[in-house]
Amino acid sequence: MSFEHTHLLGIEPLAPHDITTILDLADQYADRGRSAAKYGTALAGLTQINMFFENSTRTQASFELAGKRLGADVMSMAMQASSINKGETLIDTAMTLNAMHPDLLVVRHPHSGAVDLLAQKVNCAVLNAGDGRHEHPTQALLDALTIRRAKGRLHRLNIAICGDIAHSRVARSNIILLGKMENRIRLIGPPTLMPAGIAEFGVEVYDDMKQGLEGVDVVMMLRLQRERMDGGFIPSEREYYHRYGLDAEKLAHAAPDAIVMHPGPMNRGVEIDGELADDLRRSVIQQQVEMGVAVRMAAMDLLARNLRKRAPMESVMA
Ligand code: NCD
């Protein structure tokens, strides 16, 4: 098993074998998570600090749980109440925390590139928990593990990513990951929600759900990310649901065993029918959450192994 990275900032810098290494280890953690022996010691003696400058439910909870299950000392900063609101810059906050010698820093930030910048200023392992519309690597990895477990493989699948692609770091990281693993990707959504120049990524683009979903193995739905929109991108939510919301009728165009995914938070009746989201025969949304913990355990474990290689821990008592 080899994973020669200091940080996990995005999917872009990872090679296919890095992705497989993380998923293989996460697979073991996922199995272990279902047993009584959930806890391990891979992060024992290490300090993990979570800094979320943007709201989060599942990602933050999942990183926190992952750290605790592996024995780290985990601290989640309440960024709303931090000195950022007193005018301190991101870098100053990071330098302050760095002086406390954390080993793992988990960061979510509304600006694309902010996490990469921060990683250059600190001397611990940094994990990107989502930066603007840039990357959300652990989300793409947990999606990949969910797909691999449901379909038995992670290559040569037809995968549709639907909805607000333009504002979505989840879509971006998934397009990169699924492309590296040699899948066929279709993007479906209104032209106003497609990023410019997207066809250069080797994807097929559709603005009609029924056409786009024809025969696909995986349907990944995305939320309309209104907090990143600065104008009217869609006529109305009702109209949007009618054209792009996933319901049983549209799903009937996909392969009969197609799975339905959503990273959450979900807006029922906007991008997805509530009943379909809850239909355990099709929806793997709860598995995605479960795989999230396992993937974050694996990612932090692999980064911690590299930390220990670079700087073996000394005893203050020696
Ligand atoms: C996503 C995010 O924050 O990028 N959610 C998540 O991490 N599970 C998607 C979203 O906000 O719509």
Tab-separated table of C-alpha atoms and ligand atoms in Angstrom:
chain	number	residue	atom	x	y	z
A	1	MET	CA	0.000	0.000	0.000
A	2	SER	CA	1.523	3.310	-1.005
A	3	PHE	CA	0.097	6.783	-0.558
A	4	GLU	CA	2.777	9.439	-0.881
A	5	HIS	CA	0.819	12.594	-0.113
A	6	THR	CA	1.215	15.145	2.675
A	7	HIS	CA	-2.282	16.625	2.311
A	8	LEU	CA	-5.633	15.735	0.796
A	9	LEU	CA	-6.496	18.946	-1.012
A	10	GLY	CA	-8.351	17.565	-3.993
A	11	ILE	CA	-8.860	14.607	-6.310
A	12	GLU	CA	-6.829	16.331	-9.035
A	13	PRO	CA	-3.388	15.452	-7.538
A	14	LEU	CA	-4.327	11.786	-6.920
A	15	ALA	CA	-3.381	8.921	-9.222
A	16	PRO	CA	-5.826	6.041	-9.765
A	17	HIS	CA	-3.738	3.842	-7.429
A	18	ASP	CA	-4.020	6.480	-4.660
A	19	ILE	CA	-7.789	6.422	-5.042
A	20	THR	CA	-7.834	2.620	-4.886
A	21	THR	CA	-5.573	2.649	-1.809
A	22	ILE	CA	-7.964	4.972	0.067
A	23	LEU	CA	-11.041	3.010	-1.008
A	24	ASP	CA	-9.537	-0.379	-0.072
A	25	LEU	CA	-8.684	0.819	3.415
A	26	ALA	CA	-12.068	2.581	3.748
A	27	ASP	CA	-13.776	-0.672	2.771
A	28	GLN	CA	-12.189	-2.349	5.778
A	29	TYR	CA	-13.192	0.527	8.048
A	30	ALA	CA	-16.750	0.358	6.693
A	31	ASP	CA	-16.977	-3.344	7.578
A	32	ARG	CA	-15.484	-2.660	10.962
A	33	GLY	CA	-17.963	0.190	11.530
A	34	ARG	CA	-20.781	-2.330	11.389
A	35	SER	CA	-19.200	-4.558	14.022
A	36	ALA	CA	-18.713	-4.108	17.744
A	37	ALA	CA	-14.997	-3.352	17.162
A	38	LYS	CA	-15.494	0.131	15.672
A	39	TYR	CA	-12.572	1.737	17.445
A	40	GLY	CA	-8.924	1.741	16.414
A	41	THR	CA	-5.705	3.461	17.425
A	42	ALA	CA	-4.328	4.704	14.081
A	43	LEU	CA	-4.600	8.343	15.208
A	44	ALA	CA	-3.773	7.828	18.881
A	45	GLY	CA	-1.621	10.644	20.228
A	46	LEU	CA	-2.528	12.948	17.333
A	47	THR	CA	-4.488	16.190	17.474
A	48	GLN	CA	-7.130	16.872	14.838
A	49	ILE	CA	-8.617	20.348	14.499
A	50	ASN	CA	-11.730	20.941	12.401
A	51	MET	CA	-12.219	24.457	11.036
A	52	PHE	CA	-15.511	24.899	9.198
A	53	PHE	CA	-15.970	28.421	7.848
A	54	GLU	CA	-19.189	27.324	6.156
A	55	ASN	CA	-22.211	25.440	7.488
A	56	SER	CA	-21.995	21.691	7.486
A	57	THR	CA	-23.912	18.846	9.059
A	58	ARG	CA	-22.711	15.531	7.722
A	59	THR	CA	-19.184	16.405	6.666
A	60	GLN	CA	-18.242	17.948	10.001
A	61	ALA	CA	-19.930	15.229	12.066
A	62	SER	CA	-18.331	12.583	9.907
A	63	PHE	CA	-14.775	13.973	10.243
A	64	GLU	CA	-15.283	14.320	13.979
A	65	LEU	CA	-16.517	10.774	14.385
A	66	ALA	CA	-13.793	9.405	12.101
A	67	GLY	CA	-11.080	11.050	14.221
A	68	LYS	CA	-12.609	9.837	17.471
A	69	ARG	CA	-13.009	6.284	16.212
A	70	LEU	CA	-9.285	6.227	15.482
A	71	GLY	CA	-8.245	7.670	18.824
A	72	ALA	CA	-7.318	11.258	17.862
A	73	ASP	CA	-7.868	14.234	20.143
A	74	VAL	CA	-10.495	16.046	18.109
A	75	MET	CA	-11.407	19.684	18.444
A	76	SER	CA	-14.033	21.389	16.303
A	77	MET	CA	-13.633	25.156	16.236
A	78	ALA	CA	-16.840	27.182	16.231
A	79	MET	CA	-15.723	29.460	13.416
A	80	GLN	CA	-18.778	31.721	13.651
A	81	ALA	CA	-17.595	32.660	17.123
A	82	SER	CA	-13.905	32.926	16.225
A	83	SER	CA	-11.629	35.922	15.772
A	84	ILE	CA	-12.287	35.845	12.031
A	85	ASN	CA	-15.260	38.002	12.979
A	86	LYS	CA	-12.901	40.452	14.678
A	87	GLY	CA	-11.032	41.017	11.426
A	88	GLU	CA	-8.369	38.325	11.721
A	89	THR	CA	-7.401	36.831	8.372
A	90	LEU	CA	-7.658	33.158	7.513
A	91	ILE	CA	-3.886	32.884	7.484
A	92	ASP	CA	-3.514	34.505	10.921
A	93	THR	CA	-6.077	32.111	12.367
A	94	ALA	CA	-4.255	29.213	10.738
A	95	MET	CA	-0.881	30.365	12.065
A	96	THR	CA	-2.319	30.642	15.572
A	97	LEU	CA	-3.647	27.114	15.411
A	98	ASN	CA	-0.422	25.904	13.848
A	99	ALA	CA	1.465	27.151	16.882
A	100	MET	CA	-0.555	24.675	18.968
A	101	HIS	CA	0.956	21.841	16.874
A	102	PRO	CA	-2.048	20.049	15.454
A	103	ASP	CA	-1.295	16.999	13.318
A	104	LEU	CA	-4.401	17.073	11.145
A	105	LEU	CA	-6.314	20.158	10.075
A	106	VAL	CA	-9.699	19.678	8.420
A	107	VAL	CA	-10.860	22.831	6.651
A	108	ARG	CA	-14.009	23.947	4.854
A	109	HIS	CA	-14.029	27.432	3.361
A	110	PRO	CA	-16.360	29.368	1.035
A	111	HIS	CA	-13.495	30.496	-1.228
A	112	SER	CA	-11.998	28.235	-3.905
A	113	GLY	CA	-8.275	27.837	-3.284
A	114	ALA	CA	-8.390	28.956	0.380
A	115	VAL	CA	-7.554	25.487	1.696
A	116	ASP	CA	-4.572	25.072	-0.659
A	117	LEU	CA	-3.258	28.442	0.480
A	118	LEU	CA	-3.620	27.486	4.109
A	119	ALA	CA	-1.809	24.187	3.530
A	120	GLN	CA	1.245	26.142	2.389
A	121	LYS	CA	1.382	28.023	5.690
A	122	VAL	CA	1.124	25.233	8.242
A	123	ASN	CA	3.232	22.195	8.984
A	124	CYS	CA	0.576	19.574	9.543
A	125	ALA	CA	-1.548	17.471	7.208
A	126	VAL	CA	-4.451	19.431	5.743
A	127	LEU	CA	-7.678	17.845	4.517
A	128	ASN	CA	-9.998	19.841	2.291
A	129	ALA	CA	-13.598	19.467	3.484
A	130	GLY	CA	-14.861	21.634	0.615
A	131	ASP	CA	-13.514	24.926	-0.774
A	132	GLY	CA	-15.934	27.140	-2.685
A	133	ARG	CA	-16.892	25.512	-5.940
A	134	HIS	CA	-13.428	23.982	-6.349
A	135	GLU	CA	-13.073	20.544	-4.695
A	136	HIS	CA	-14.610	18.304	-2.039
A	137	PRO	CA	-12.332	15.261	-2.242
A	138	THR	CA	-13.713	13.168	0.622
A	139	GLN	CA	-17.221	13.518	-0.830
A	140	ALA	CA	-16.072	12.172	-4.206
A	141	LEU	CA	-14.221	9.338	-2.445
A	142	LEU	CA	-17.235	8.352	-0.356
A	143	ASP	CA	-19.397	8.471	-3.480
A	144	ALA	CA	-16.867	6.241	-5.248
A	145	LEU	CA	-16.874	3.724	-2.386
A	146	THR	CA	-20.683	3.684	-2.335
A	147	ILE	CA	-20.743	3.031	-6.089
A	148	ARG	CA	-18.037	0.348	-5.866
A	149	ARG	CA	-19.902	-1.494	-3.109
A	150	ALA	CA	-23.266	-1.260	-4.907
A	151	LYS	CA	-22.036	-2.097	-8.419
A	152	GLY	CA	-19.050	-4.317	-7.643
A	153	ARG	CA	-16.717	-2.102	-9.683
A	154	LEU	CA	-15.681	1.484	-10.290
A	155	HIS	CA	-14.871	1.484	-13.987
A	156	ARG	CA	-16.807	1.398	-17.238
A	157	LEU	CA	-20.024	2.563	-15.597
A	158	ASN	CA	-22.403	5.122	-17.089
A	159	ILE	CA	-22.866	7.802	-14.483
A	160	ALA	CA	-25.184	10.802	-14.678
A	161	ILE	CA	-24.555	13.865	-12.520
A	162	CYS	CA	-27.643	16.063	-12.533
A	163	GLY	CA	-28.597	19.591	-11.595
A	164	ASP	CA	-26.536	22.549	-10.474
A	165	ILE	CA	-23.157	21.498	-11.846
A	166	ALA	CA	-21.817	25.053	-12.188
A	167	HIS	CA	-21.778	25.792	-8.453
A	168	SER	CA	-20.880	22.342	-7.234
A	169	ARG	CA	-17.528	21.262	-5.834
A	170	VAL	CA	-19.093	17.813	-5.389
A	171	ALA	CA	-19.694	17.594	-9.141
A	172	ARG	CA	-16.190	18.828	-9.913
A	173	SER	CA	-14.429	16.333	-7.639
A	174	ASN	CA	-16.668	13.532	-8.871
A	175	ILE	CA	-16.059	14.346	-12.544
A	176	ILE	CA	-12.311	14.219	-11.924
A	177	LEU	CA	-12.408	11.016	-9.871
A	178	LEU	CA	-14.848	9.085	-12.040
A	179	GLY	CA	-12.963	10.187	-15.161
A	180	LYS	CA	-9.632	8.980	-13.732
A	181	MET	CA	-11.259	5.598	-13.065
A	182	GLU	CA	-12.467	5.382	-16.675
A	183	ASN	CA	-16.206	5.789	-16.376
A	184	ARG	CA	-18.519	7.503	-18.847
A	185	ILE	CA	-19.925	10.662	-17.389
A	186	ARG	CA	-23.038	12.513	-18.454
A	187	LEU	CA	-23.943	15.878	-17.027
A	188	ILE	CA	-27.619	16.801	-17.087
A	189	GLY	CA	-29.048	20.202	-16.228
A	190	PRO	CA	-30.200	23.537	-17.608
A	191	PRO	CA	-27.539	25.301	-19.704
A	192	THR	CA	-27.529	28.157	-17.140
A	193	LEU	CA	-26.214	25.697	-14.521
A	194	MET	CA	-23.440	24.183	-16.680
A	195	PRO	CA	-19.935	25.588	-16.258
A	196	ALA	CA	-18.430	27.156	-19.372
A	197	GLY	CA	-16.117	24.865	-21.357
A	198	ILE	CA	-17.313	21.745	-19.551
A	199	ALA	CA	-17.339	19.548	-22.659
A	200	GLU	CA	-13.502	19.695	-22.620
A	201	PHE	CA	-13.582	17.488	-19.522
A	202	GLY	CA	-14.531	14.532	-21.705
A	203	VAL	CA	-18.139	14.433	-20.511
A	204	GLU	CA	-21.425	14.343	-22.417
A	205	VAL	CA	-23.786	17.228	-21.686
A	206	TYR	CA	-27.601	17.009	-21.807
A	207	ASP	CA	-30.345	19.458	-20.931
A	208	ASP	CA	-33.085	16.830	-21.031
A	209	MET	CA	-33.355	14.387	-18.111
A	210	LYS	CA	-35.033	11.541	-19.957
A	211	GLN	CA	-32.474	11.553	-22.750
A	212	GLY	CA	-29.554	11.958	-20.407
A	213	LEU	CA	-30.652	9.204	-18.041
A	214	GLU	CA	-31.130	6.615	-20.790
A	215	GLY	CA	-29.500	3.380	-19.596
A	216	VAL	CA	-27.264	4.889	-16.884
A	217	ASP	CA	-26.046	2.787	-13.927
A	218	VAL	CA	-25.756	5.623	-11.417
A	219	VAL	CA	-27.825	8.802	-10.980
A	220	MET	CA	-26.226	11.450	-8.809
A	221	MET	CA	-28.481	14.382	-7.881
A	222	LEU	CA	-27.246	17.782	-6.716
A	223	ARG	CA	-28.813	20.578	-4.698
A	224	LEU	CA	-29.473	23.996	-6.226
A	225	GLN	CA	-26.715	25.907	-4.459
A	226	ARG	CA	-28.477	29.226	-4.062
A	227	GLU	CA	-25.835	30.596	-1.728
A	228	ARG	CA	-23.429	30.616	-4.677
A	229	MET	CA	-25.865	32.072	-7.217
A	230	ASP	CA	-25.813	35.781	-7.861
A	231	GLY	CA	-28.851	35.981	-10.097
A	232	GLY	CA	-31.850	34.095	-11.456
A	233	PHE	CA	-30.491	30.829	-12.812
A	234	ILE	CA	-33.832	29.027	-12.877
A	235	PRO	CA	-37.359	30.274	-13.635
A	236	SER	CA	-39.009	28.761	-10.503
A	237	GLU	CA	-38.518	25.754	-8.222
A	238	ARG	CA	-41.759	24.259	-9.499
A	239	GLU	CA	-40.656	24.497	-13.102
A	240	TYR	CA	-37.205	23.181	-12.159
A	241	TYR	CA	-38.705	20.137	-10.414
A	242	HIS	CA	-40.885	19.454	-13.402
A	243	ARG	CA	-37.933	19.442	-15.821
A	244	TYR	CA	-34.985	18.296	-13.713
A	245	GLY	CA	-36.339	16.873	-10.459
A	246	LEU	CA	-35.727	13.123	-10.215
A	247	ASP	CA	-38.913	11.096	-9.807
A	248	ALA	CA	-39.856	7.490	-10.588
A	249	GLU	CA	-40.983	8.407	-14.093
A	250	LYS	CA	-37.673	9.956	-15.104
A	251	LEU	CA	-35.696	7.236	-13.313
A	252	ALA	CA	-37.498	4.624	-15.426
A	253	HIS	CA	-35.222	5.695	-18.308
A	254	ALA	CA	-32.093	4.631	-16.402
A	255	ALA	CA	-30.916	0.998	-16.172
A	256	PRO	CA	-33.388	-1.126	-14.158
A	257	ASP	CA	-30.814	-1.559	-11.375
A	258	ALA	CA	-29.591	2.061	-11.394
A	259	ILE	CA	-28.808	3.533	-7.987
A	260	VAL	CA	-29.829	7.014	-6.830
A	261	MET	CA	-27.340	9.190	-4.943
A	262	HIS	CA	-27.369	12.625	-3.299
A	263	PRO	CA	-24.586	14.190	-1.211
A	264	GLY	CA	-27.094	16.051	0.995
A	265	PRO	CA	-28.464	18.368	2.146
A	266	MET	CA	-31.448	17.361	0.055
A	267	ASN	CA	-34.270	19.660	-1.014
A	268	ARG	CA	-37.206	17.307	-1.393
A	269	GLY	CA	-39.570	18.338	-4.150
A	270	VAL	CA	-36.924	20.602	-5.753
A	271	GLU	CA	-34.241	18.283	-7.186
A	272	ILE	CA	-35.599	14.952	-5.967
A	273	ASP	CA	-38.912	13.336	-5.093
A	274	GLY	CA	-39.003	12.616	-1.356
A	275	GLU	CA	-40.435	9.129	-1.721
A	276	LEU	CA	-37.777	8.116	-4.217
A	277	ALA	CA	-35.029	9.434	-1.925
A	278	ASP	CA	-36.380	7.157	0.829
A	279	ASP	CA	-36.864	4.105	-1.402
A	280	LEU	CA	-34.186	1.717	-0.179
A	281	ARG	CA	-34.456	-0.407	-3.313
A	282	ARG	CA	-33.020	2.465	-5.362
A	283	SER	CA	-31.589	5.085	-3.049
A	284	VAL	CA	-28.121	4.661	-1.509
A	285	ILE	CA	-28.184	8.062	0.200
A	286	GLN	CA	-27.853	6.543	3.680
A	287	GLN	CA	-24.958	4.335	2.528
A	288	GLN	CA	-23.203	7.489	1.310
A	289	VAL	CA	-23.352	8.886	4.837
A	290	GLU	CA	-22.075	5.596	6.270
A	291	MET	CA	-19.203	5.438	3.752
A	292	GLY	CA	-18.347	9.047	4.616
A	293	VAL	CA	-17.089	8.065	8.057
A	294	ALA	CA	-15.077	5.143	6.652
A	295	VAL	CA	-13.468	7.202	3.883
A	296	ARG	CA	-12.450	9.954	6.313
A	297	MET	CA	-10.961	7.369	8.676
A	298	ALA	CA	-8.948	5.936	5.780
A	299	ALA	CA	-7.774	9.324	4.502
A	300	MET	CA	-6.642	10.509	7.938
A	301	ASP	CA	-5.015	7.149	8.693
A	302	LEU	CA	-2.953	7.274	5.473
A	303	LEU	CA	-1.883	10.894	6.030
A	304	ALA	CA	-0.984	10.093	9.653
A	305	ARG	CA	1.264	7.212	8.534
A	306	ASN	CA	3.189	9.700	6.389
A	307	LEU	CA	3.389	12.167	9.274
A	308	ARG	CA	4.866	9.518	11.524
A	309	LYS	CA	7.373	8.522	8.830
A	310	ARG	CA	8.576	12.116	8.469
A	311	ALA	CA	8.759	12.882	12.174
A	312	PRO	CA	8.832	9.872	14.462
A	313	MET	CA	7.250	10.800	17.760
A	314	GLU	CA	9.595	11.429	20.661
A	315	SER	CA	8.864	10.937	24.275
A	316	VAL	CA	9.203	14.011	26.497
A	317	MET	CA	10.124	11.674	29.305
A	318	ALA	CA	13.178	10.242	27.565
B	1	NCD	C1	-22.172	19.346	-0.231
B	1	NCD	C2	-21.195	20.469	0.009
B	1	NCD	O1	-21.191	21.068	1.065
B	1	NCD	O2	-20.438	20.701	-0.908
B	1	NCD	N1	-22.653	18.707	0.881
B	1	NCD	C3	-21.870	17.821	1.573
B	1	NCD	O3	-20.715	18.039	1.831
B	1	NCD	N2	-22.462	16.672	1.927
B	1	NCD	C4	-23.190	19.653	-1.216
B	1	NCD	C5	-24.118	20.813	-0.993
B	1	NCD	O4	-23.894	21.683	-0.158
B	1	NCD	O5	-25.125	20.842	-1.716
